[in-house]
Short mmCIF file of C-alpha atoms and ligand atoms in Angstrom, two decimals:
data_model
loop_
_atom_site.label_atom_id
_atom_site.label_comp_id
_atom_site.label_asym_id
_atom_site.label_seq_id
_atom_site.Cartn_x
_atom_site.Cartn_y
_atom_site.Cartn_z
CA MET A 1 -19.69 -11.82 15.71
CA ALA A 2 -18.90 -11.45 12.09
CA LYS A 3 -15.44 -12.70 11.06
CA THR A 4 -13.10 -9.48 10.19
CA ASN A 5 -10.84 -9.81 7.28
CA PRO A 6 -7.13 -10.40 7.94
CA ALA A 7 -4.60 -7.70 6.86
CA LEU A 8 -2.42 -9.14 4.15
CA GLY A 9 1.26 -8.74 3.89
CA ILE A 10 2.77 -9.02 0.44
CA ILE A 11 6.48 -9.28 -0.01
CA GLY A 12 7.55 -7.87 -3.41
CA GLY A 13 5.95 -4.63 -5.05
CA GLY A 14 6.29 -5.24 -8.66
CA GLN A 15 3.34 -5.99 -11.08
CA SER A 16 2.27 -9.28 -9.59
CA GLY A 17 2.48 -7.68 -5.98
CA SER A 18 0.39 -4.71 -7.44
CA LEU A 19 -2.05 -6.94 -9.05
CA LEU A 20 -2.60 -8.88 -5.76
CA ALA A 21 -2.81 -5.78 -3.79
CA SER A 22 -5.49 -4.64 -6.30
CA ALA A 23 -7.34 -7.82 -5.88
CA ALA A 24 -7.34 -7.53 -2.24
CA LYS A 25 -8.67 -4.07 -2.27
CA LYS A 26 -11.69 -5.22 -4.24
CA LEU A 27 -12.35 -7.89 -1.24
CA ASN A 28 -11.90 -5.16 1.34
CA ILE A 29 -8.59 -6.65 2.60
CA TYR A 30 -6.01 -4.20 3.99
CA THR A 31 -2.51 -4.74 2.40
CA VAL A 32 0.94 -3.88 3.40
CA VAL A 33 3.57 -4.33 0.77
CA LEU A 34 7.34 -5.06 1.95
CA THR A 35 9.71 -4.15 -0.92
CA ASP A 36 13.41 -3.42 -1.57
CA ASP A 37 12.56 -1.19 -4.51
CA ASN A 38 11.83 2.65 -3.71
CA GLN A 39 10.05 2.94 -7.03
CA ALA A 40 7.62 -0.04 -6.53
CA LEU A 41 4.38 0.03 -8.74
CA ALA A 42 2.50 -1.43 -5.69
CA LYS A 43 2.56 1.86 -3.98
CA HIS A 44 -0.31 2.88 -6.12
CA PHE A 45 -2.42 -0.15 -5.15
CA CYS A 46 -1.55 -1.12 -1.58
CA ASN A 47 -2.67 0.54 1.73
CA GLU A 48 0.77 0.84 3.19
CA ILE A 49 4.29 0.23 1.81
CA ILE A 50 7.45 -0.52 3.76
CA THR A 51 10.70 -0.05 1.67
CA ALA A 52 13.64 -1.78 3.10
CA GLY A 53 16.21 -4.53 2.34
CA TYR A 54 14.88 -7.88 2.93
CA SER A 55 17.67 -8.37 5.56
CA ASP A 56 16.61 -5.22 7.60
CA SER A 57 15.15 -7.40 10.49
CA THR A 58 13.72 -4.20 12.26
CA LYS A 59 11.56 -3.33 9.24
CA VAL A 60 10.79 -6.94 8.46
CA ARG A 61 9.41 -7.21 12.07
CA GLU A 62 7.57 -4.04 11.56
CA PHE A 63 5.96 -5.59 8.41
CA THR A 64 5.16 -8.71 10.17
CA ASN A 65 3.49 -6.97 13.03
CA LYS A 66 1.10 -5.06 10.89
CA VAL A 67 -0.34 -7.96 9.15
CA ASP A 68 -2.09 -11.36 10.01
CA VAL A 69 -1.03 -13.37 7.10
CA VAL A 70 1.84 -13.18 4.59
CA THR A 71 2.28 -13.98 0.98
CA PHE A 72 5.12 -13.07 -1.84
CA GLU A 73 5.06 -12.21 -5.49
CA PHE A 74 8.13 -14.01 -6.19
CA GLU A 75 9.82 -17.02 -4.96
CA ASN A 76 13.60 -15.91 -4.57
CA ILE A 77 13.14 -14.22 -1.32
CA PRO A 78 16.01 -15.43 1.03
CA ILE A 79 14.19 -18.61 2.67
CA ASN A 80 15.47 -17.62 6.22
CA ILE A 81 13.45 -14.38 5.96
CA LEU A 82 10.34 -16.29 5.01
CA GLU A 83 11.16 -18.82 7.92
CA THR A 84 11.63 -15.95 10.35
CA ILE A 85 8.21 -14.37 9.52
CA ALA A 86 6.61 -17.77 9.69
CA GLN A 87 7.34 -18.00 13.20
CA SER A 88 4.96 -15.20 14.13
CA LYS A 89 2.52 -15.24 11.28
CA PRO A 90 1.34 -17.71 8.83
CA VAL A 91 3.13 -17.64 5.52
CA PHE A 92 1.38 -18.83 2.30
CA PRO A 93 2.59 -20.80 0.37
CA ARG A 94 4.72 -22.32 3.06
CA PRO A 95 8.34 -21.36 2.93
CA ALA A 96 9.31 -25.26 3.01
CA ILE A 97 7.84 -25.48 -0.60
CA ASN A 98 10.39 -22.85 -1.99
CA LYS A 99 13.34 -24.87 -0.93
CA ILE A 100 12.13 -27.44 -3.36
CA VAL A 101 10.80 -25.28 -6.44
CA GLN A 102 13.68 -22.60 -6.25
CA ASN A 103 16.13 -25.40 -7.15
CA ARG A 104 15.67 -26.84 -10.58
CA LEU A 105 17.21 -30.04 -9.58
CA LEU A 106 15.08 -30.79 -6.33
CA GLU A 107 12.02 -29.66 -8.37
CA LYS A 108 12.43 -31.99 -11.22
CA GLN A 109 13.33 -34.90 -8.71
CA PHE A 110 10.24 -34.08 -6.80
CA VAL A 111 8.07 -34.16 -9.89
CA ASN A 112 9.59 -37.39 -11.09
CA SER A 113 8.83 -39.02 -7.73
CA LEU A 114 5.03 -38.53 -8.38
CA ASN A 115 5.49 -40.40 -11.63
CA ILE A 116 5.09 -37.23 -13.55
CA GLN A 117 7.45 -36.89 -16.56
CA THR A 118 10.10 -34.08 -16.96
CA THR A 119 12.83 -33.37 -19.53
CA LEU A 120 15.94 -35.55 -19.02
CA PHE A 121 18.27 -34.05 -16.87
CA GLU A 122 21.68 -34.46 -14.97
CA PRO A 123 23.27 -32.18 -11.87
CA ILE A 124 26.51 -30.44 -13.23
CA LYS A 125 29.15 -29.23 -10.85
CA ASN A 126 32.16 -28.84 -13.23
CA LYS A 127 33.39 -28.85 -16.73
CA LEU A 128 34.22 -32.74 -16.35
CA ASP A 129 30.66 -33.40 -15.47
CA LEU A 130 29.62 -31.40 -18.49
CA SER A 131 32.10 -33.10 -20.82
CA SER A 132 30.76 -36.48 -19.79
CA LEU A 133 27.32 -35.68 -21.00
CA LYS A 134 28.08 -34.52 -24.58
CA HIS A 135 25.53 -37.25 -25.80
CA PHE A 136 22.67 -34.97 -24.17
CA SER A 137 23.16 -32.55 -27.21
CA PRO A 138 21.25 -30.59 -28.04
CA ALA A 139 20.67 -29.44 -24.49
CA ILE A 140 20.50 -26.46 -22.37
CA LEU A 141 22.67 -25.77 -19.24
CA LYS A 142 20.77 -23.91 -16.47
CA THR A 143 21.61 -22.48 -13.16
CA ASN A 144 20.12 -24.53 -10.34
CA THR A 145 18.70 -21.64 -8.54
CA LEU A 146 17.78 -17.90 -9.36
CA GLY A 147 17.31 -18.18 -13.02
CA TYR A 148 14.12 -16.31 -14.60
CA ASP A 149 13.27 -15.24 -18.06
CA GLY A 150 16.02 -17.52 -19.54
CA LYS A 151 18.75 -15.79 -17.38
CA GLY A 152 21.71 -18.08 -16.49
CA GLN A 153 20.99 -20.51 -19.40
CA TYR A 154 23.24 -21.67 -22.16
CA VAL A 155 21.99 -23.54 -25.03
CA LEU A 156 24.38 -26.13 -26.34
CA ASN A 157 23.11 -27.38 -29.67
CA ASN A 158 26.20 -29.49 -30.64
CA GLN A 159 29.21 -31.08 -29.19
CA LYS A 160 31.43 -28.11 -30.25
CA ASP A 161 29.27 -25.88 -27.88
CA PHE A 162 29.88 -28.15 -25.02
CA ASP A 163 33.69 -27.81 -25.57
CA ASP A 164 33.60 -23.88 -26.20
CA LEU A 165 31.49 -23.15 -23.18
CA ASP A 166 33.76 -21.11 -20.83
CA ILE A 167 31.94 -20.55 -17.53
CA SER A 168 33.47 -20.58 -14.02
CA PHE A 169 31.05 -23.21 -12.46
CA ASP A 170 31.01 -21.09 -9.27
CA GLN A 171 27.50 -22.30 -8.87
CA ASP A 172 25.53 -25.60 -9.38
CA TYR A 173 24.09 -26.26 -12.72
CA ILE A 174 21.60 -28.59 -14.24
CA LEU A 175 21.89 -29.85 -17.93
CA GLU A 176 18.38 -30.61 -19.40
CA LYS A 177 17.92 -32.51 -22.75
CA LYS A 178 16.46 -29.85 -25.29
CA ILE A 179 12.95 -30.65 -26.33
CA ASP A 180 11.77 -30.35 -29.86
CA LEU A 181 8.83 -28.35 -28.76
CA ASP A 182 5.46 -28.62 -30.30
CA LYS A 183 3.89 -26.35 -27.84
CA GLU A 184 4.23 -24.93 -24.37
CA ILE A 185 1.25 -24.76 -21.93
CA SER A 186 0.72 -23.62 -18.20
CA VAL A 187 -1.70 -24.55 -15.82
CA ILE A 188 -2.83 -22.31 -12.97
CA VAL A 189 -4.29 -23.83 -9.85
CA THR A 190 -5.60 -22.40 -6.52
CA ARG A 191 -5.73 -24.55 -3.33
CA TYR A 192 -7.53 -23.30 -0.42
CA GLN A 193 -6.48 -23.92 3.25
CA ASP A 194 -9.54 -26.66 3.44
CA GLY A 195 -8.04 -28.64 0.37
CA THR A 196 -10.49 -27.20 -1.92
CA ILE A 197 -8.54 -26.98 -5.31
CA ILE A 198 -9.52 -25.42 -8.54
CA SER A 199 -7.78 -25.44 -11.85
CA TYR A 200 -7.88 -22.87 -14.75
CA GLU A 201 -8.00 -24.34 -18.22
CA PRO A 202 -4.53 -24.85 -19.78
CA ILE A 203 -3.11 -21.57 -21.26
CA GLU A 204 -1.03 -21.73 -24.41
CA ASN A 205 2.22 -19.92 -24.18
CA VAL A 206 4.82 -18.47 -26.88
CA HIS A 207 8.22 -17.64 -25.92
CA LYS A 208 10.74 -15.49 -27.61
CA ASP A 209 14.27 -15.56 -26.61
CA GLN A 210 13.25 -17.74 -23.53
CA ILE A 211 10.90 -14.85 -22.38
CA LEU A 212 7.08 -15.27 -22.26
CA ASN A 213 5.71 -13.27 -25.41
CA GLN A 214 2.06 -14.42 -25.70
CA SER A 215 -0.44 -16.41 -23.57
CA SER A 216 -4.12 -17.42 -24.87
CA ILE A 217 -6.85 -19.61 -24.06
CA PRO A 218 -8.27 -21.75 -25.44
CA ALA A 219 -4.90 -23.81 -25.76
CA ASN A 220 -4.95 -25.59 -29.14
CA ILE A 221 -4.39 -29.18 -27.33
CA SER A 222 -6.37 -32.44 -27.40
CA LYS A 223 -8.90 -33.09 -24.78
CA ASN A 224 -6.53 -35.83 -23.45
CA LEU A 225 -3.70 -33.59 -22.83
CA PHE A 226 -6.18 -30.71 -21.51
CA GLU A 227 -7.23 -33.07 -18.80
CA LYS A 228 -3.77 -34.52 -18.13
CA ALA A 229 -2.30 -31.09 -17.53
CA GLN A 230 -4.82 -30.03 -15.13
CA ASP A 231 -4.71 -33.39 -13.09
CA GLN A 232 -0.87 -33.27 -12.95
CA ALA A 233 -1.07 -29.69 -11.70
CA LYS A 234 -3.67 -30.57 -9.02
CA ILE A 235 -1.60 -33.55 -7.88
CA ILE A 236 1.49 -31.39 -7.62
CA ALA A 237 -0.29 -28.71 -5.51
CA GLU A 238 -1.75 -31.48 -3.28
CA LYS A 239 1.65 -33.21 -2.73
CA LEU A 240 3.00 -29.95 -1.76
CA ASP A 241 0.22 -29.13 0.55
CA TYR A 242 -0.01 -25.88 -1.24
CA VAL A 243 -2.01 -22.78 -0.37
CA GLY A 244 -2.65 -20.19 -2.65
CA THR A 245 -2.14 -19.78 -6.46
CA MET A 246 0.49 -21.57 -8.41
CA CYS A 247 1.56 -22.42 -11.86
CA VAL A 248 2.93 -25.53 -13.67
CA GLU A 249 4.53 -24.66 -16.76
CA TYR A 250 4.62 -27.82 -19.42
CA PHE A 251 6.38 -28.62 -22.73
CA ILE A 252 4.62 -30.73 -25.20
CA ASP A 253 6.92 -32.44 -27.49
CA LYS A 254 6.37 -33.36 -31.23
CA LYS A 255 5.28 -36.61 -29.93
CA ASN A 256 2.61 -35.31 -27.98
CA ASN A 257 4.32 -35.95 -24.64
CA LEU A 258 3.46 -33.82 -21.86
CA LEU A 259 6.52 -32.75 -19.66
CA VAL A 260 6.62 -30.55 -16.56
CA ASN A 261 8.89 -27.76 -17.15
CA GLU A 262 8.71 -25.88 -13.90
CA ILE A 263 6.59 -24.97 -10.87
CA ALA A 264 6.03 -21.34 -10.11
CA PRO A 265 4.86 -21.10 -6.34
CA ARG A 266 2.91 -17.96 -7.09
CA VAL A 267 0.66 -16.03 -9.34
CA HIS A 268 1.97 -16.34 -12.84
CA ASN A 269 2.51 -14.05 -15.89
CA SER A 270 0.71 -16.53 -18.10
CA GLY A 271 -2.39 -15.92 -15.86
CA HIS A 272 -2.66 -12.06 -16.23
CA LEU A 273 -5.42 -13.00 -18.82
CA THR A 274 -7.46 -14.53 -16.00
CA ILE A 275 -8.38 -11.09 -14.86
CA ASN A 276 -10.33 -10.53 -17.98
CA ALA A 277 -11.31 -14.08 -18.80
CA PHE A 278 -12.95 -15.58 -15.59
CA ASN A 279 -15.14 -14.38 -12.92
CA ILE A 280 -12.27 -14.66 -10.38
CA SER A 281 -8.65 -13.95 -11.41
CA GLN A 282 -5.69 -15.98 -10.14
CA PHE A 283 -4.79 -12.91 -8.17
CA GLU A 284 -8.26 -12.86 -6.35
CA ASN A 285 -8.23 -16.63 -5.90
CA HIS A 286 -4.74 -16.33 -4.45
CA VAL A 287 -5.94 -13.69 -1.99
CA ARG A 288 -9.10 -15.55 -1.08
CA ALA A 289 -6.97 -18.72 -0.44
CA VAL A 290 -4.12 -17.22 1.77
CA CYS A 291 -6.73 -15.11 3.70
CA ASP A 292 -9.17 -18.32 4.08
CA LEU A 293 -12.01 -16.47 2.44
CA GLU A 294 -14.94 -18.19 0.88
CA PHE A 295 -14.30 -20.20 -2.18
CA VAL A 296 -16.23 -19.16 -5.42
CA PRO A 297 -16.86 -21.45 -8.01
CA LEU A 298 -14.90 -20.59 -11.11
CA LYS A 299 -16.54 -19.52 -14.35
CA LYS A 300 -14.95 -18.71 -17.71
CA ILE A 301 -16.34 -15.48 -19.28
CA HIS A 302 -14.13 -15.12 -22.19
CA ASN A 303 -11.47 -16.49 -24.43
CA ALA A 304 -8.41 -14.04 -24.30
CA LYS A 305 -4.89 -13.42 -25.55
CA MET A 306 -2.34 -11.48 -23.51
CA ILE A 307 0.90 -10.14 -25.05
CA ASN A 308 3.76 -8.95 -23.00
CA ILE A 309 5.16 -5.58 -23.66
CA LEU A 310 8.93 -5.53 -23.63
CA GLY A 311 11.54 -2.74 -23.50
CA SER A 312 10.89 0.48 -25.48
CA GLU A 313 7.72 -1.09 -27.31
CA ILE A 314 5.92 0.17 -24.25
CA LEU A 315 6.19 3.62 -25.88
CA LYS A 316 3.72 2.70 -28.68
CA TYR A 317 1.20 1.60 -26.14
CA LYS A 318 1.22 4.54 -23.66
CA ASN A 319 -1.09 6.74 -25.88
CA LYS A 320 -2.72 4.01 -27.88
CA LYS A 321 -6.35 4.24 -28.42
CA LEU A 322 -7.65 1.02 -26.88
CA ASN A 323 -10.50 -0.97 -28.48
CA THR A 324 -13.27 -1.97 -26.16
CA ASN A 325 -11.96 -5.50 -25.91
CA GLU A 326 -8.45 -4.43 -24.97
CA PHE A 327 -7.11 -3.97 -21.64
CA PHE A 328 -3.59 -2.32 -21.10
CA PHE A 329 -1.60 -2.47 -17.98
CA ASP A 330 1.52 -0.30 -17.69
CA TYR A 331 4.11 -1.41 -14.90
CA LEU A 332 5.23 2.12 -14.84
CA LYS A 333 8.96 1.16 -14.81
CA LYS A 334 11.21 4.07 -15.35
CA GLU A 335 13.89 2.53 -17.43
CA ALA A 336 12.84 0.77 -20.67
CA LYS A 337 15.70 -1.81 -20.76
CA PRO A 338 15.71 -4.10 -23.61
CA ASN A 339 13.69 -7.57 -22.81
CA ARG A 340 12.43 -5.87 -19.61
CA LYS A 341 8.64 -6.69 -19.02
CA MET A 342 7.33 -3.21 -19.07
CA GLY A 343 3.37 -3.94 -19.22
CA HIS A 344 0.87 -6.13 -20.80
CA LEU A 345 -2.04 -6.05 -23.15
CA THR A 346 -4.99 -8.41 -22.79
CA ILE A 347 -7.34 -8.88 -25.72
CA ILE A 348 -10.68 -10.51 -25.40
CA THR A 349 -11.08 -12.73 -28.43
CA ASP A 350 -14.89 -13.54 -28.31
P1 LIG B 401 12.80 -19.60 -16.54
O1 LIG B 401 13.04 -20.04 -15.12
O2 LIG B 401 13.77 -18.61 -17.03
O3 LIG B 401 11.46 -19.26 -17.11
P2 LIG B 401 12.59 -22.06 -18.17
O4 LIG B 401 13.37 -23.24 -17.82
O5 LIG B 401 11.18 -22.03 -18.14
O6 LIG B 401 13.56 -20.80 -17.32
O7 LIG B 401 13.04 -21.83 -19.72
C1 LIG B 401 12.50 -20.60 -20.42
C2 LIG B 401 11.99 -21.08 -21.72
O8 LIG B 401 13.10 -21.63 -22.52
C3 LIG B 401 10.91 -22.21 -21.61
O9 LIG B 401 9.80 -21.67 -21.56
C4 LIG B 401 11.28 -22.89 -23.19
O10 LIG B 401 10.72 -21.82 -24.24
C5 LIG B 401 12.71 -22.54 -23.38
N1 LIG B 401 13.44 -23.81 -22.86
C6 LIG B 401 13.90 -24.08 -21.45
N2 LIG B 401 14.33 -25.49 -21.26
C7 LIG B 401 14.14 -26.18 -22.37
C8 LIG B 401 14.28 -27.38 -22.85
N3 LIG B 401 14.79 -28.18 -22.33
N4 LIG B 401 13.89 -27.61 -24.18
C9 LIG B 401 13.41 -26.80 -24.98
N5 LIG B 401 13.16 -25.44 -24.77
C10 LIG B 401 13.41 -25.01 -23.38
MG1 LIG B 402 9.82 -20.81 -17.02
#
């Protein structure tokens, strides 16, 4: 008897959840999205949507019962909810991985334990810890958990900034040495359930105000760094026994040192260009891996550049006449708040 495709549950209905659902549709996979946002974009792409708070156990159970395997679009879902779901259905990537990568301190300690370099860092619990580390300056203080797009970060450029910082320390922080950046790159890998692993080529990223602004391939880096970044990302995925698509963000400093910045246990914003640049996108690869479908060798088709569209900039794009090498994706968000990711444009560059 032919194997039937599993039904896929996706937690989170934003742009990544939508792009996952749309990749699943292409593979003839039924999708059910669980989201706490009643305006979620994913309703246009999935087969079924359940809108409920993640702590609504009845709705979470209903969601779980409808699907064969569960994944998520963002890692900050309460871990106990993922663990509850995992008691009855497989959850990929495994929830235990989130415990490590949700926490900047555990994440960096894990990466260093693999003999892979990160920025210098120290845990910070209070003002006294911080004051004793003024020699780290210039530095960045970050909340240990729940930060994204630069939220919960304080740049401390000099010792006065250390003295002046007035925060309550009601949560744990990490102090990182600020890197004199030459470049930032990311590497997206997908690991299948049988251990097959593939890596996309490094993507060069430009951030503005700590938010990803542009991603492009090919990254303008040496062959040595190209291969080293791919190797490290694969080692990290293997050591995590990862299933699905994940991303490793790297810093390259002015001395050409490669440093891991962070691990995203999910499809990644910098990989949106894979939709137009490769035979199989990061989203399709994720769906294939978590649903245990056939692995298809990866082939690059184009070089490309992706631009994130923030806030009211989206208005310019809504009625823009696109060139044949341009692909616009509108996240259809109602309110164009400043610095909010509203959509993206991918441009084929060859
Ligand atoms: P987020 O979880 O918000 O993505 P990141 O730690 O990746 O947080 O920081 C966002 C951006 O801020 C980075 O991509 C980089 O541009 C800048 N940044 C963060 N940490 C450092 C650092 N230690 N040195 C230099 N730049 C940094
Ligand atoms: Mg980041």
